[in-house]
Every structure is written in structure tokens, then in C-alpha cells.
Short mmCIF file of C-alpha atoms in Angstrom, two decimals:
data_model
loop_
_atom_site.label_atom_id
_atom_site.label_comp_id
_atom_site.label_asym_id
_atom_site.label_seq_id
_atom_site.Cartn_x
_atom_site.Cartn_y
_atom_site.Cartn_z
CA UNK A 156 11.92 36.63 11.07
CA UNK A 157 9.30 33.80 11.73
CA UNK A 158 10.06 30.38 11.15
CA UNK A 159 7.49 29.36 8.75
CA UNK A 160 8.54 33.04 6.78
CA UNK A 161 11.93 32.37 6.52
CA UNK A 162 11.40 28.72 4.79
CA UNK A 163 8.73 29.90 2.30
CA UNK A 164 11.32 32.73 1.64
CA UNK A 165 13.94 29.52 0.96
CA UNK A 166 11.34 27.83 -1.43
CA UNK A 167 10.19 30.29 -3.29
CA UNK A 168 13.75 31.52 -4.60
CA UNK A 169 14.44 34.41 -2.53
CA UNK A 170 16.75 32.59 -0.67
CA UNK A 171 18.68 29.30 -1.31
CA UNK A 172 19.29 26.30 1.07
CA UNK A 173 22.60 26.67 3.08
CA UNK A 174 23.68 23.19 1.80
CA UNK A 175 27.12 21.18 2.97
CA UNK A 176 30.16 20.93 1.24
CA UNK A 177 29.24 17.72 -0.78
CA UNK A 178 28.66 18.52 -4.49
CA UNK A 179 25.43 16.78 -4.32
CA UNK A 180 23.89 18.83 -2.59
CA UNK A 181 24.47 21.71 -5.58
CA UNK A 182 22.51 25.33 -5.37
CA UNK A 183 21.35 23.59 -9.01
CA UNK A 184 19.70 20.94 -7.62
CA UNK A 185 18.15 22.90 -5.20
CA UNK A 186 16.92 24.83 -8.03
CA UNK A 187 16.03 22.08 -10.22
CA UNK A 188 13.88 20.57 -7.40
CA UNK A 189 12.21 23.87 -6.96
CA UNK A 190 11.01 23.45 -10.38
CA UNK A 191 9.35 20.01 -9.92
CA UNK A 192 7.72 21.22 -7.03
CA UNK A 193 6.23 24.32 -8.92
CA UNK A 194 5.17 22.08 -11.91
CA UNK A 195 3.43 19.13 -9.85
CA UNK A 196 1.52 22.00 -7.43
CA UNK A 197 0.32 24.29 -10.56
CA UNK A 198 0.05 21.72 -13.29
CA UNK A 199 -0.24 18.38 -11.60
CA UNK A 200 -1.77 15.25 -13.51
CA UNK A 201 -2.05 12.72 -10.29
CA UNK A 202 -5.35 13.98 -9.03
CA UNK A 203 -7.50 14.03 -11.94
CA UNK A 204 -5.40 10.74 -13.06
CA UNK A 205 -6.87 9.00 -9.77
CA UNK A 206 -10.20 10.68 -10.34
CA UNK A 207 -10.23 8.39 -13.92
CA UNK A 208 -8.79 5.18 -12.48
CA UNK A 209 -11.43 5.05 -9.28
CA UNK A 210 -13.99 7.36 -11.13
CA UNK A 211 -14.30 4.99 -14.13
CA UNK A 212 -13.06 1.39 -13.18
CA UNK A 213 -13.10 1.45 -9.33
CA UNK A 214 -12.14 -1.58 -7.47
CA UNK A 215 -9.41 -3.40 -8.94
CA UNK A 216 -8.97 -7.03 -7.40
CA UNK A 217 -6.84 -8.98 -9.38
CA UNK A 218 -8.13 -11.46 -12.10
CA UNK A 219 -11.30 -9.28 -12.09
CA UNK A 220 -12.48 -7.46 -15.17
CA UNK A 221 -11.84 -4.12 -13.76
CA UNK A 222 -8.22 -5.22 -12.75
CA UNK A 223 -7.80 -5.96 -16.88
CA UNK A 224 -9.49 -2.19 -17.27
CA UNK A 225 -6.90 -0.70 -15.20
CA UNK A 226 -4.19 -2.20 -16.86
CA UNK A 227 -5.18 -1.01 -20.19
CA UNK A 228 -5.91 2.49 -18.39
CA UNK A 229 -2.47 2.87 -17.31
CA UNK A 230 -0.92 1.22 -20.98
CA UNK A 231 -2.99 4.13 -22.55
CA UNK A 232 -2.07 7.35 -19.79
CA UNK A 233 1.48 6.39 -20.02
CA UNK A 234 1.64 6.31 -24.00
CA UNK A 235 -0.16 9.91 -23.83
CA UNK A 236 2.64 11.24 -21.82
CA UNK A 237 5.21 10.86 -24.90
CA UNK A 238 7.43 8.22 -22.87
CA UNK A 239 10.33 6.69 -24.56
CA UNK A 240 8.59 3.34 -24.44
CA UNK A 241 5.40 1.78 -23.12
CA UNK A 242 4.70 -1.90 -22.51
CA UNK A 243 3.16 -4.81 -20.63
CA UNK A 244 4.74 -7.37 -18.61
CA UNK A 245 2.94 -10.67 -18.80
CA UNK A 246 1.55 -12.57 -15.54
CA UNK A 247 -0.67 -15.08 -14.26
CA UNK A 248 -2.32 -13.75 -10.72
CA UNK A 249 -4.79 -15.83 -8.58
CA UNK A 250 -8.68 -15.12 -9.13
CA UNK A 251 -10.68 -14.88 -5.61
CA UNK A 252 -14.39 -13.37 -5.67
CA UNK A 253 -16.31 -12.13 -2.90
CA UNK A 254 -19.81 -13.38 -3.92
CA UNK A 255 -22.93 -12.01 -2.33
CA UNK A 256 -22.53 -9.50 0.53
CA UNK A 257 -21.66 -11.30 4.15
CA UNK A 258 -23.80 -11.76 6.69
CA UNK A 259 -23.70 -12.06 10.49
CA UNK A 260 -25.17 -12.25 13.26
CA UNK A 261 -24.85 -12.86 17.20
CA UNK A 262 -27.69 -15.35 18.38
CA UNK A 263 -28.14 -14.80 22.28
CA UNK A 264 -29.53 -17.56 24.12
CA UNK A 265 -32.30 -15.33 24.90
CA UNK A 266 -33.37 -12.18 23.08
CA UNK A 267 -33.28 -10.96 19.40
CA UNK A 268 -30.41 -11.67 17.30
CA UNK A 269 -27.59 -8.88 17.00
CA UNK A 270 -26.46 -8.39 13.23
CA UNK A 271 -22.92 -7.69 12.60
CA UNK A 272 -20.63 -5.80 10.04
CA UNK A 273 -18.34 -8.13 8.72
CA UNK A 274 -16.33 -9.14 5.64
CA UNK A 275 -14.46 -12.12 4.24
CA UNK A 276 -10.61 -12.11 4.18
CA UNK A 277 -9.19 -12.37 1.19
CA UNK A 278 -8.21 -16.23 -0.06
CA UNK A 279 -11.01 -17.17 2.40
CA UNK A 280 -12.99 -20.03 1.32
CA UNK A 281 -16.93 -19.74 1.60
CA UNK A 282 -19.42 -21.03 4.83
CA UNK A 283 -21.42 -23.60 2.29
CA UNK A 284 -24.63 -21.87 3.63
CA UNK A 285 -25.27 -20.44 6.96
CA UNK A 286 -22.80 -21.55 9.44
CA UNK A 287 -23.77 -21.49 12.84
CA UNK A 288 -21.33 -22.15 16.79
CA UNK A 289 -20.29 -21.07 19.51
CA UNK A 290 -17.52 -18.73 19.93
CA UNK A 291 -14.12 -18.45 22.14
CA UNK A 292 -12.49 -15.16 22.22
CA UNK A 293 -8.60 -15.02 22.23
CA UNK A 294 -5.93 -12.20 22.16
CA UNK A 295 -2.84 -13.81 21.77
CA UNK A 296 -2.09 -17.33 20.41
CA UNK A 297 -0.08 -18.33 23.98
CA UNK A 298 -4.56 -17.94 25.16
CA UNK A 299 -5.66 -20.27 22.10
CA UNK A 300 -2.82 -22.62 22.79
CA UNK A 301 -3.63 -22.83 26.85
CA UNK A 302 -7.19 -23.56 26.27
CA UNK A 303 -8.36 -27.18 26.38
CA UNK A 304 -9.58 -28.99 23.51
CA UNK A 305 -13.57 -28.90 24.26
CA UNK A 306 -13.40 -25.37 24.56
CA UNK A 307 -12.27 -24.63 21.02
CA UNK A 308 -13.45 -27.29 18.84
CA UNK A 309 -16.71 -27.09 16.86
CA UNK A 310 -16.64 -23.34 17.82
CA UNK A 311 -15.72 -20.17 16.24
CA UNK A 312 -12.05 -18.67 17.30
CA UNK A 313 -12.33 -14.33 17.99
CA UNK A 314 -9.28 -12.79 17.30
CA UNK A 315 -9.89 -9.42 19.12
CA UNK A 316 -6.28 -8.29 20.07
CA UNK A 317 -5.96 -4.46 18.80
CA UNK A 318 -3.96 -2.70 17.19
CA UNK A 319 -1.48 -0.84 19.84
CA UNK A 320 -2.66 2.78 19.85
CA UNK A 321 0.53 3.62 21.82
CA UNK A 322 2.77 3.84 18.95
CA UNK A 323 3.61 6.81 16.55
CA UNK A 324 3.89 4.93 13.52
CA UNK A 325 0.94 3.16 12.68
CA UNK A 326 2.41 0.92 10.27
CA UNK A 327 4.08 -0.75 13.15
CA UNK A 328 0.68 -1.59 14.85
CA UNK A 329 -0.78 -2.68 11.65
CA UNK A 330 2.41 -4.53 11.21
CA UNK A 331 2.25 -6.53 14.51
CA UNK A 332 -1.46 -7.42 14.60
CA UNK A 333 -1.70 -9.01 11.65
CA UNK A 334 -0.51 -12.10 12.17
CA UNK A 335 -4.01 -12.36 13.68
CA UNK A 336 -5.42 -12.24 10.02
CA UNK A 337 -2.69 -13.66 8.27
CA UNK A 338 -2.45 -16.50 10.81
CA UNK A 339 -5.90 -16.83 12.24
CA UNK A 340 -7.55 -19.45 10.36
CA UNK A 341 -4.77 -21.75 9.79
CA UNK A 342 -4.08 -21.81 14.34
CA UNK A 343 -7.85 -21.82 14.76
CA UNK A 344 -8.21 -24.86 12.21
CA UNK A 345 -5.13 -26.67 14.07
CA UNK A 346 -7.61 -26.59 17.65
CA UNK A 347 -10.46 -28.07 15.59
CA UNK A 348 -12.29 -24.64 15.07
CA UNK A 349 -15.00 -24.13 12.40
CA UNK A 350 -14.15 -20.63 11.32
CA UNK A 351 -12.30 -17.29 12.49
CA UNK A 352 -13.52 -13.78 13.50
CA UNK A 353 -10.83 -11.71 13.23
CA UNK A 354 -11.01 -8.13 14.72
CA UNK A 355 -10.16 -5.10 11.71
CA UNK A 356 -6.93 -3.90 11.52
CA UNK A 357 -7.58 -0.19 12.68
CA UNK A 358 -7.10 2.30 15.31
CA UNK A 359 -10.49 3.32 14.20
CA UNK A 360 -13.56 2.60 15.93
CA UNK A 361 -16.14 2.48 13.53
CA UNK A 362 -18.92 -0.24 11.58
CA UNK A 363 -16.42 -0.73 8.50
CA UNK A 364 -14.87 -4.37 8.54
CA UNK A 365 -11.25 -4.47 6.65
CA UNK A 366 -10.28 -7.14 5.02
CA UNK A 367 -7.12 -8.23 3.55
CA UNK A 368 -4.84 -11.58 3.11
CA UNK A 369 -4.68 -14.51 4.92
CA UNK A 370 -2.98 -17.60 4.26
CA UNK A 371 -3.94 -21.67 4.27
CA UNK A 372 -1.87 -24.60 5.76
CA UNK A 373 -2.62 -27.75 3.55
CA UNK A 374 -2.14 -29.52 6.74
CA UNK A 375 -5.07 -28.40 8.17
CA UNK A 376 -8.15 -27.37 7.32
CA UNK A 377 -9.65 -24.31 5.12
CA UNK A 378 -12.00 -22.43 7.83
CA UNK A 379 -13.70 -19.50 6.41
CA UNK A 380 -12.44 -16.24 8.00
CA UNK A 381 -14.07 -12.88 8.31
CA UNK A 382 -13.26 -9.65 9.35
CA UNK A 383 -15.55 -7.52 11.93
CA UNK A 384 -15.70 -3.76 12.11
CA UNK A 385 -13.89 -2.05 15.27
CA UNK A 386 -17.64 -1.44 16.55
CA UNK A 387 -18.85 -5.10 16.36
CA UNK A 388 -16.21 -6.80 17.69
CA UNK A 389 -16.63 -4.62 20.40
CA UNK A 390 -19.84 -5.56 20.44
CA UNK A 391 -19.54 -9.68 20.19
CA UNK A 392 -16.81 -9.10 23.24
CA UNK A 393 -19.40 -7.91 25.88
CA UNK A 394 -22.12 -9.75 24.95
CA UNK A 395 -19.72 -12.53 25.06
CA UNK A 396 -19.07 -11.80 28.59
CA UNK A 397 -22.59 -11.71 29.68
CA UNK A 398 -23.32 -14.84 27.71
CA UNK A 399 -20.61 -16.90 26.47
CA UNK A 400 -22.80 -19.65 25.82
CA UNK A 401 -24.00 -17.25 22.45
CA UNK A 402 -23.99 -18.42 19.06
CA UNK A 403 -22.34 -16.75 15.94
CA UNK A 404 -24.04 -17.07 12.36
CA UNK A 405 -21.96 -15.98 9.45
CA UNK A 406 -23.36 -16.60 5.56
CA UNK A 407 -20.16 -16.04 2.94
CA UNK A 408 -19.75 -17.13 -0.78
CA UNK A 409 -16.62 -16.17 -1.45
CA UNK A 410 -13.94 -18.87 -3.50
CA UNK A 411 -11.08 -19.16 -5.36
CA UNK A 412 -11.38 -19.34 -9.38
CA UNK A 413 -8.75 -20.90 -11.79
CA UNK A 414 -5.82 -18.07 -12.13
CA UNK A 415 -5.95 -15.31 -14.48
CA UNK A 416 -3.61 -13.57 -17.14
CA UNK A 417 -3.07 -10.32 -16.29
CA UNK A 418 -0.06 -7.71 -16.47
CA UNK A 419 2.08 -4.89 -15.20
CA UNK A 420 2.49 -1.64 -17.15
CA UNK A 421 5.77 -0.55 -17.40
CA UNK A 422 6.79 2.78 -19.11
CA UNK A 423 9.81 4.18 -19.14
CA UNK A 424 12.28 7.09 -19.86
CA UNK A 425 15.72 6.25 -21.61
CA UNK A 426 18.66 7.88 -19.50
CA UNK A 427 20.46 10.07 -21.22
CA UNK A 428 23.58 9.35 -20.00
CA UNK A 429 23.94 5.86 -18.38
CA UNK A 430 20.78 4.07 -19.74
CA UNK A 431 21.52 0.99 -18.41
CA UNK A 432 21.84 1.76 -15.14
CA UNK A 433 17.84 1.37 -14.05
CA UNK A 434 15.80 3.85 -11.27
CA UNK A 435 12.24 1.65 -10.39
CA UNK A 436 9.56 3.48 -9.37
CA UNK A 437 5.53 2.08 -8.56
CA UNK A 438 3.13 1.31 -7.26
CA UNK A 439 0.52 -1.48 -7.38
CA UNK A 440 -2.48 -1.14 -10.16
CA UNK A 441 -4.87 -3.73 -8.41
CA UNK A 442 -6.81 -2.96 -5.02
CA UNK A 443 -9.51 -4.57 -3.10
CA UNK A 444 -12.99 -5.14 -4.07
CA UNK A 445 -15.10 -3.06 -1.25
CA UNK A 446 -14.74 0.24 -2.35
CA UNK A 447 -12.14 2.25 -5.37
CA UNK A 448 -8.97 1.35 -4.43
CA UNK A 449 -7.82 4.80 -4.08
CA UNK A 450 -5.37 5.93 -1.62
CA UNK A 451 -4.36 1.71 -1.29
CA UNK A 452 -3.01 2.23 -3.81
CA UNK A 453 -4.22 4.54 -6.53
CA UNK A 454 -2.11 7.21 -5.55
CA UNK A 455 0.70 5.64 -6.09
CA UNK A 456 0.19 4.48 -9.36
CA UNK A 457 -0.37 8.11 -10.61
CA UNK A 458 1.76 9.14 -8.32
CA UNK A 459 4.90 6.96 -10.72
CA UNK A 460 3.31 7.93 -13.67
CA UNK A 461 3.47 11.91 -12.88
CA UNK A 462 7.54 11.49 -11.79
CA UNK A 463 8.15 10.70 -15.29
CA UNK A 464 5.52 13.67 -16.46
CA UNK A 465 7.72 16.11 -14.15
CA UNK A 466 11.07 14.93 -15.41
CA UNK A 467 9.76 15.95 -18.68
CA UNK A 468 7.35 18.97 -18.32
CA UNK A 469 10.66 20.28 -16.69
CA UNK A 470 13.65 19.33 -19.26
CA UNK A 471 15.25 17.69 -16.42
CA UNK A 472 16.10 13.87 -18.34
CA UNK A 473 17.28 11.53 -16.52
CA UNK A 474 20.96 10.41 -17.13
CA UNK A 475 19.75 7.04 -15.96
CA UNK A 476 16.61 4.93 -17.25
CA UNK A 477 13.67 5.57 -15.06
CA UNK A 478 11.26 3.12 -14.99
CA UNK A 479 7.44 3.68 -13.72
CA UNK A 480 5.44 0.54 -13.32
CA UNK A 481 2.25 -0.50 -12.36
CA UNK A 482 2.63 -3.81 -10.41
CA UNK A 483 -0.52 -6.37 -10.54
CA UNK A 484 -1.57 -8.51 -7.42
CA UNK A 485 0.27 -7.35 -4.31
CA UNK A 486 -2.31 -7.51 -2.56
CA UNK A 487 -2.91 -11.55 -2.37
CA UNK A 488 -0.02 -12.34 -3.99
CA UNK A 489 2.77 -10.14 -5.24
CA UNK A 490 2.47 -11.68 -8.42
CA UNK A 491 3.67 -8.99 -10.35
CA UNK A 492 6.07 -7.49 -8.08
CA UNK A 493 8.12 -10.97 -8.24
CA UNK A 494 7.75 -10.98 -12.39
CA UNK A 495 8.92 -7.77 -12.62
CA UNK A 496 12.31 -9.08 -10.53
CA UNK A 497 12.54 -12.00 -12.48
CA UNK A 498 12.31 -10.52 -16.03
CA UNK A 499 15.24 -8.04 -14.91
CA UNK A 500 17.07 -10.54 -13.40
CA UNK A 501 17.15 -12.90 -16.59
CA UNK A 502 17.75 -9.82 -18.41
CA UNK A 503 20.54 -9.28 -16.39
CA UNK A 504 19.64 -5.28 -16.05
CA UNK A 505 21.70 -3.05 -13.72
CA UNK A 506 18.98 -1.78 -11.27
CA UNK A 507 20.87 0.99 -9.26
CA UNK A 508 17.39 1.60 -6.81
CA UNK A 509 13.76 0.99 -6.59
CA UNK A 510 11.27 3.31 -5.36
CA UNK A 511 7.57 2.47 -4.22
CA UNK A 512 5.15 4.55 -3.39
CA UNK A 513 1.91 2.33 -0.88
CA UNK A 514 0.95 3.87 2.14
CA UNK A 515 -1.36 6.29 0.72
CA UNK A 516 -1.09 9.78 -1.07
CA UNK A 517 -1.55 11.77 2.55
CA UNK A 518 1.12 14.58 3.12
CA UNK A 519 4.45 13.23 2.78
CA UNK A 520 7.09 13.80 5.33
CA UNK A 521 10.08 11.91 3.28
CA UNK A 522 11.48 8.02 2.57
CA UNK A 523 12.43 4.94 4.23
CA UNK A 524 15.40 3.58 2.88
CA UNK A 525 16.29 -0.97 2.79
CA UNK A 526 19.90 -0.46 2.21
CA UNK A 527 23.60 -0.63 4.14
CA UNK A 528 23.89 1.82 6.61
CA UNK A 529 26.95 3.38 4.02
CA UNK A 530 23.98 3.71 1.35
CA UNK A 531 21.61 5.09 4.01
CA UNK A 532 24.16 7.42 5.08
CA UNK A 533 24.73 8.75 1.38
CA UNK A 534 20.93 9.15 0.66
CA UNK A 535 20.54 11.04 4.02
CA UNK A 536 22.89 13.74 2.62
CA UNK A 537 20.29 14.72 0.17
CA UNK A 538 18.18 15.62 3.52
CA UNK A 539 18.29 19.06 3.40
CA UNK A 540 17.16 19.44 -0.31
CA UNK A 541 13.86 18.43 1.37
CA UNK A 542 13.96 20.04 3.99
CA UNK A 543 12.26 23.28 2.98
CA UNK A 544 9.29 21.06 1.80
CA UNK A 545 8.81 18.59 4.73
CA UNK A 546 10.15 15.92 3.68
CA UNK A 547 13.11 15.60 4.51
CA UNK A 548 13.26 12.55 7.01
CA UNK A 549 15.58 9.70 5.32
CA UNK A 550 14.99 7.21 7.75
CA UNK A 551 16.46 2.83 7.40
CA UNK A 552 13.17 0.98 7.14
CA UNK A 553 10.66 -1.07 5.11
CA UNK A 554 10.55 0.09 1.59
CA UNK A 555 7.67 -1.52 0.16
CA UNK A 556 6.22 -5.03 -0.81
CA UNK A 557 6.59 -5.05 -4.93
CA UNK A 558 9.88 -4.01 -4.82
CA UNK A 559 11.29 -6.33 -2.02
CA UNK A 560 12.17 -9.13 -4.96
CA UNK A 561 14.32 -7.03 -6.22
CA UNK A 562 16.39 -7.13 -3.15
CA UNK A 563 20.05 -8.20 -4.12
CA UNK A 564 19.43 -6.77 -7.94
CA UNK A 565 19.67 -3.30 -6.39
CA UNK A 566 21.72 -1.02 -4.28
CA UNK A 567 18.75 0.42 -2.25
CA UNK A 568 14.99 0.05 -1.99
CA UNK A 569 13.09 3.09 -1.08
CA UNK A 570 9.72 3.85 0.16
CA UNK A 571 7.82 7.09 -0.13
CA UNK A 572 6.79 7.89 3.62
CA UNK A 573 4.10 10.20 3.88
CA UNK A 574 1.84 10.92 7.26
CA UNK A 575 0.04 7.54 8.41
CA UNK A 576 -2.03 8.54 10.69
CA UNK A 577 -5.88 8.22 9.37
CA UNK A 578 -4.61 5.62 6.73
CA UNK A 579 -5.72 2.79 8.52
CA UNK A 580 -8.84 4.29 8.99
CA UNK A 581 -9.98 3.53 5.61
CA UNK A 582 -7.21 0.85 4.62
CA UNK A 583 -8.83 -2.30 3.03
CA UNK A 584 -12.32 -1.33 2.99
CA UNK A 585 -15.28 0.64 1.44
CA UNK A 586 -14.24 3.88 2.45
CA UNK A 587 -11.27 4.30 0.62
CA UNK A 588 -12.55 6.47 -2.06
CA UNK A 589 -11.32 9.01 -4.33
CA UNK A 590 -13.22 12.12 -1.93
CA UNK A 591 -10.54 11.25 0.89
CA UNK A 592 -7.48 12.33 -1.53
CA UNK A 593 -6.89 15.74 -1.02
CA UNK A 594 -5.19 17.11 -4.22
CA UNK A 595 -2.46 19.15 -2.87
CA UNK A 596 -1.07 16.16 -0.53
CA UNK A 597 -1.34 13.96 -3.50
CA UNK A 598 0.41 16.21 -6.08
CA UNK A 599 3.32 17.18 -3.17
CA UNK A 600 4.09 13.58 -2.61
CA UNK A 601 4.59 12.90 -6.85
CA UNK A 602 6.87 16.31 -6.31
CA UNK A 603 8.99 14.40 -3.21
CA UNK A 604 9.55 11.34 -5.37
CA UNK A 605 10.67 12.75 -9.10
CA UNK A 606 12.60 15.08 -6.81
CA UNK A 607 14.74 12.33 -5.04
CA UNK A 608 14.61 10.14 -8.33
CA UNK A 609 16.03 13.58 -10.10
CA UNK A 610 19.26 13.61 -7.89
CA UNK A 611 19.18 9.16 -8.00
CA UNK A 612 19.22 9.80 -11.86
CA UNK A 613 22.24 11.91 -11.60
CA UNK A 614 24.67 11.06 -8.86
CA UNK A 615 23.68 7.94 -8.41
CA UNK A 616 24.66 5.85 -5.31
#
């Protein structure tokens, strides 16, 4: 018998999992997980869910008036779902606006100007008109810090190191060039620099800038920073070599407003058995301003909302309180992600794991789990549940950014892993849109999560 026959024959029921001795791993579970599955891939409420939140509101940035439109979205979509109780968690997030759209251009000594794609960084403070210098380009900050002082100052510092196309995991190559965009204004200010070009965090080559956070250094000071698309920094790098005495013009009117209240949305399900022992699971309701916000992180908003929807439509209730919330501001500032762990905290609540769900809603392939290796070890005997649906790989790694406060309040943070390969194709900018979600990837991902929170709920760790 084929492969691929022989493990539809396992899901479907005809067969059942050969599972290991531990009574975790039950034939009732494997059951009970079959049943999730059907209900999310036959009756699933994530896609058309996301289709309202970026359909209707769009980009969410925090302290914006469609970031206070998504959190009274989610209050109402969880109360419809019957929940055991539905509520707001109160907190003040910063307020940065974009302004008009960027400009740029390259200004050859000689010829027509070259205009560029670009985008401010998030936190960046505005150019106060057009700005106009030369520009040094630098791939590593051991280049910035070896070049002498007349060549940086007054000018424009070009991040353009890329992201390492080498490695499997993309999240690793996003991870380890963006100090570039984190970092870059703050170095570039320290060597006297008027502003920073940072190359987009992609593997992509394309005319869509990314943006994202970057930080300031009151020691210094506040350049405005920019991100350019794959294709134009490209672009400023040759003609850079042919003429490095070039200018760079870049027009931005972005700034930073007085904070904001805002909230997370927190619904919840009462365990039936050991309420007080708490299961997290999110994902983070504001986005980015260029485009809808959807797969960063739309999907995983709906898909927290739909694992409490499939513990219900199925009768399977949790023996432990599962919680789905809808964290405000992670992305320039984790604002709600460190409220949430400081309400439980001075609650003193029992949080036995945390789940979060922010690398997209593409076909998922399992977890990573922040935990002792014991803990790892124990989750990774559930392996085999998921097996028969791809996703099955319990890995130790990064778990996820709103639920990293709550890091010594739980015994393990988990992150929903799906396939990251054309995520950072879109990630922070105006292509991420609701017609890149496919529905069945979305809706088997919410399936892999209430599954794994289903066994969290009742074996525990």
C-alpha cells in the first residue's frame, strides 16, 4: 500500500495510530483529535473571521482608530461564540503615524534622478522636509566602525547586508539581520550620520519596502530611518559603485503622538475540572499600517478564537481554563503581551502553558516548544497524534513574542510552527492581504492548535 494511502486510511478512521505505551497517547485522543480536525476543515470559522477583520477594518497599528475597531471586533466574535466569559484588559500602547506616503530618490551627479521604493521604520522620527546627502554603504557594523570619521558624517548610512538565503528556516535569517533595522539608526547616529537606509528584511527580490521596529538611544541622536525594497537597494548599490559621490533624497512625515488607551480581548472557557490551572492561547490583534494585517497576524487571532469554537462545536471541554486572547501592540511594543503577564501575575493565576500562534496561517508542520528539556521531552510524546496530519514536529525553540512575559509564570511556552517559507515575502508590508490566506492552511493550523491544547487541557504537563 502507498504511503500517502495508508495515512489517509489512519485519518479517516479506518485505521488508528499505532501509539506507545504511555496513556497519553490514548486510541481516544486519537479519536477526539480526529474530530477537531473534521470540524475546523468542514465547518471552520477562521477564514471568513479574517475575511471580516482585514475586509472591514484592515490595518491595525496600535493607537490608531482601526486598532480600537479591532478590539471591539474581537470583544463582539468572541461573545457570539457562547464563551464562558468575555472581557477587555486595559492598556496604554504608544501612538506612531506614518503621515504622507515616503519619497525617495537617488540624485546622480549627472543624469536624471532614480526614484526609490521605500518606507519609514516604525518609531522613526520624520526628515523635517526633504533631506538630502551623500551615502556610505555598509554590511556589517565591524565596516561602519573601520571607516573614518569624514566618510560617515553628514551622510546617509546603507545597511544592505541580506538576509542569508542558505538557511532552511527563514525565521533564523530574519532573526539575524535585523539588528540592521533594529540597530541601524542608533550606530549610524553614533558616526555622525543624518539618516539610515536599511535594506528589507526578505529573501524576496521585489519593489515592496518592509518595515518594522527600530529602537532610539537617548544618547544619540533620532535619525530618520527607512526601509528600501529588495529591488532598490539593489539598485542604490550599483549605482553607488559607479558613482559614490551620488546623493540620496528621502521626504518622510512620520512621528510619535502622545500614547493611547487601548486593550486586549480575552475570552475564555472555564475548565471543567481544574479551572484554575490556565492554557494561554493568541495571537496579536494590531498589525502594521501598509496593507491588512493579515497573515502578520490576523490568522492568528482567529486562529485562538476558533480553538475555543472547536472545543465546543465538539463537546470536548476543557478540564482546564483555556484562555484565547487578542494581545495589542507587539509589534512596537509588546504592550499588551507584558499586561496580560502582569495582571496574572498579581492575580497570582496558575498558568500551566501558553500558546501563540505569529508566523502566519501557511500550512503548519507542528510547535516549537521554550521549556526544560524534561517538559520538551513530555510534549514530544504527543508527536505521533500529529503525525497523520503533518504536524507532528515538537521541536525546543522560540515560542513567540506576547507570551515570552509570561516566562517563569508557566511550565512551557509554545509556538504554532507552520511552513515559513514565502512569509517573509509579504511580512511587514502592503502585500500582506487577506487573498494570500489560503483557507484550508488556515483552518488546518486552528485544527493543530485546539488539538494540542485538547490533550494540554487534559493531561497536563
Amino acid at each position: 500500500m502507498p504511503s500517502f494511502l495508508r495515512r489517509a486510511l489512519l485519518v479517516s478512521g479506518l485505521g488508528f495510530l499505532t501509539l506507545s505505551a504511555s496513556a497519553q497517547t490514548s486510541k481516544i485522543d486519537s479519536v477526539n483529535i480526529r474530530k477537531i480536525y473534521d470540524e475546523a476543515l468542514l465547518r471552520g470559522q477562521s477564514y471568513d473571521n479574517l475575511r471580516q477583520l482585514t475586509g472591514q477594518i484592515g490595518g491595525r497599528l496600535s493607537g490608531s482608530p482601526q486598532a480600537q475597531q479591532a478590539v471591539d471586533w474581537g470583544k463582539v466574535t468572541m461573545e457570539k461564540l457562547g464563551l464562558d466569559r468575555v472581557y477587555l484588559q486595559e492598556v496604554m500602547v504608544p501612538h506612531w503615524v506614518r503621515g504622507a506616503k515616503e519619497k525617495a530618490e537617488i540624485k546622480p551627479a549627472k543624469g536624471k534622478g532614480v526614484a526609490l521604493n521605500v518606507c519609514a521604520l516604525g518609531g522613526s522620527v520624520g526628515t523635517g522636509g526633504k533631506l538630502r546627502a551623500g551615502v556610505v554603504e555598509v554590511k556589517t557594523w565591524a565596516e561602519l566602525a573601520a571607516l573614518p570619521a569624514d566618510r560617515v558624517k553628514g551622510k546617509f548610512v546603507f545597511f544592505n547586508r541580506p538576509m542569508n538565503a542558505a538557511y532552511i528556516e527563514t525565521g533564523r535569517a530574519y532573526g539575524e539581520a535585523g539588528d540592521q533595522r533594529r540597530n541601524g539608526a542608533v550606530e549610524a547616529a553614533k558616526r555622525g550620520a543624518v539618516g539610515a537606509l536599511v535594506r528589507s528584511l526578505t529573501l524576496a527580490h521585489d519593489d515592496f519596502p518592509h518595515t518594522g521596529a527600530m529602537r532610539y538611544d537617548e544618547a544619540v541622536a533620532k535619525l530618520p530611518a527607512a526601509a528600501l525594497s529588495t529591488n532598490g537597494a539593489d539598485e542604490l548599490s550599483q549605482l553607488l559603485k559607479a558613482d559614490p559621490d551620488l546623493t540620496f533624497e528621502l521626504e518622510m512625515s512620520c512621528e510619535t503622538l502622545s500614547e493611547v488607551k487601548s486593550y486586549n480581548v480575552v475570552g475564555e472557557i472555564r475548565g471543567s475540572r481544574l479551572p484554575d490551572e490556565i492554557i494561554t492561547v493568541g495571537g496579536h490583534l494590531d498589525s502594521w499600517d501598509l496593507a491588512q494585517g493579515a497573515h502578520d497576524d490576523g490568522t492568528g487571532c482567529v486562529q485562538s478564537m476558533e480553538v475555543l469554537r472547536l472545543l465546543k462545536a465538539t463537546g470536548l471541554r476543557p478540564e482546564r481554563t483555556v484562555r484565547a486572547v487578542l494581545f495589542m501592540n507587539e509589534e512596537n511594543g509588546v504592550r499588551g503581551g507584558n499586561k496580560y503577564a502582569e495582571l496574572a501575575k498579581a492575580a497570582n493565576e496558575k498558568h500551566l502553558a501558553a500558546m501563540e500562534s505569529d508566523g502566519g496561517g501557511f500550512t503548519p508542520r507542528g510547535f516549537t516548544i521554550e521549556a526544560p528539556a524534561a517538559t520538551v521531552k513530555r510534549l514530544q510524546q504527543w508527536q505521533p497524534l500529529f503525525a497523520p496530519y503533518f504536524s507532528g514536529r515538537f521541536t525546543a525553540g522560540h515560542a513567540g513574542t506576547d507570551i515570552e512575559p509570561l516566562k517563569g509564570q508557566v511550565k512551557a511556552l509554545i509556538g504554532y510552527d507552520c511552513d515559513s517559507q514565502r512569509y517573509f515575502d509579504i511580512h511587514h508590508t502592503a502585500a500582506d492581504t487577506f487573498d494570500k490566506v489560503n483557507r484550508r492552511e488556515l483552518e488546518l493550523g486552528g485544527a493543530s492548535m485546539a488539538g494540542l491544547i485538547y490533550l494540554l487541557s487534559k493531561y497536563g504537563l
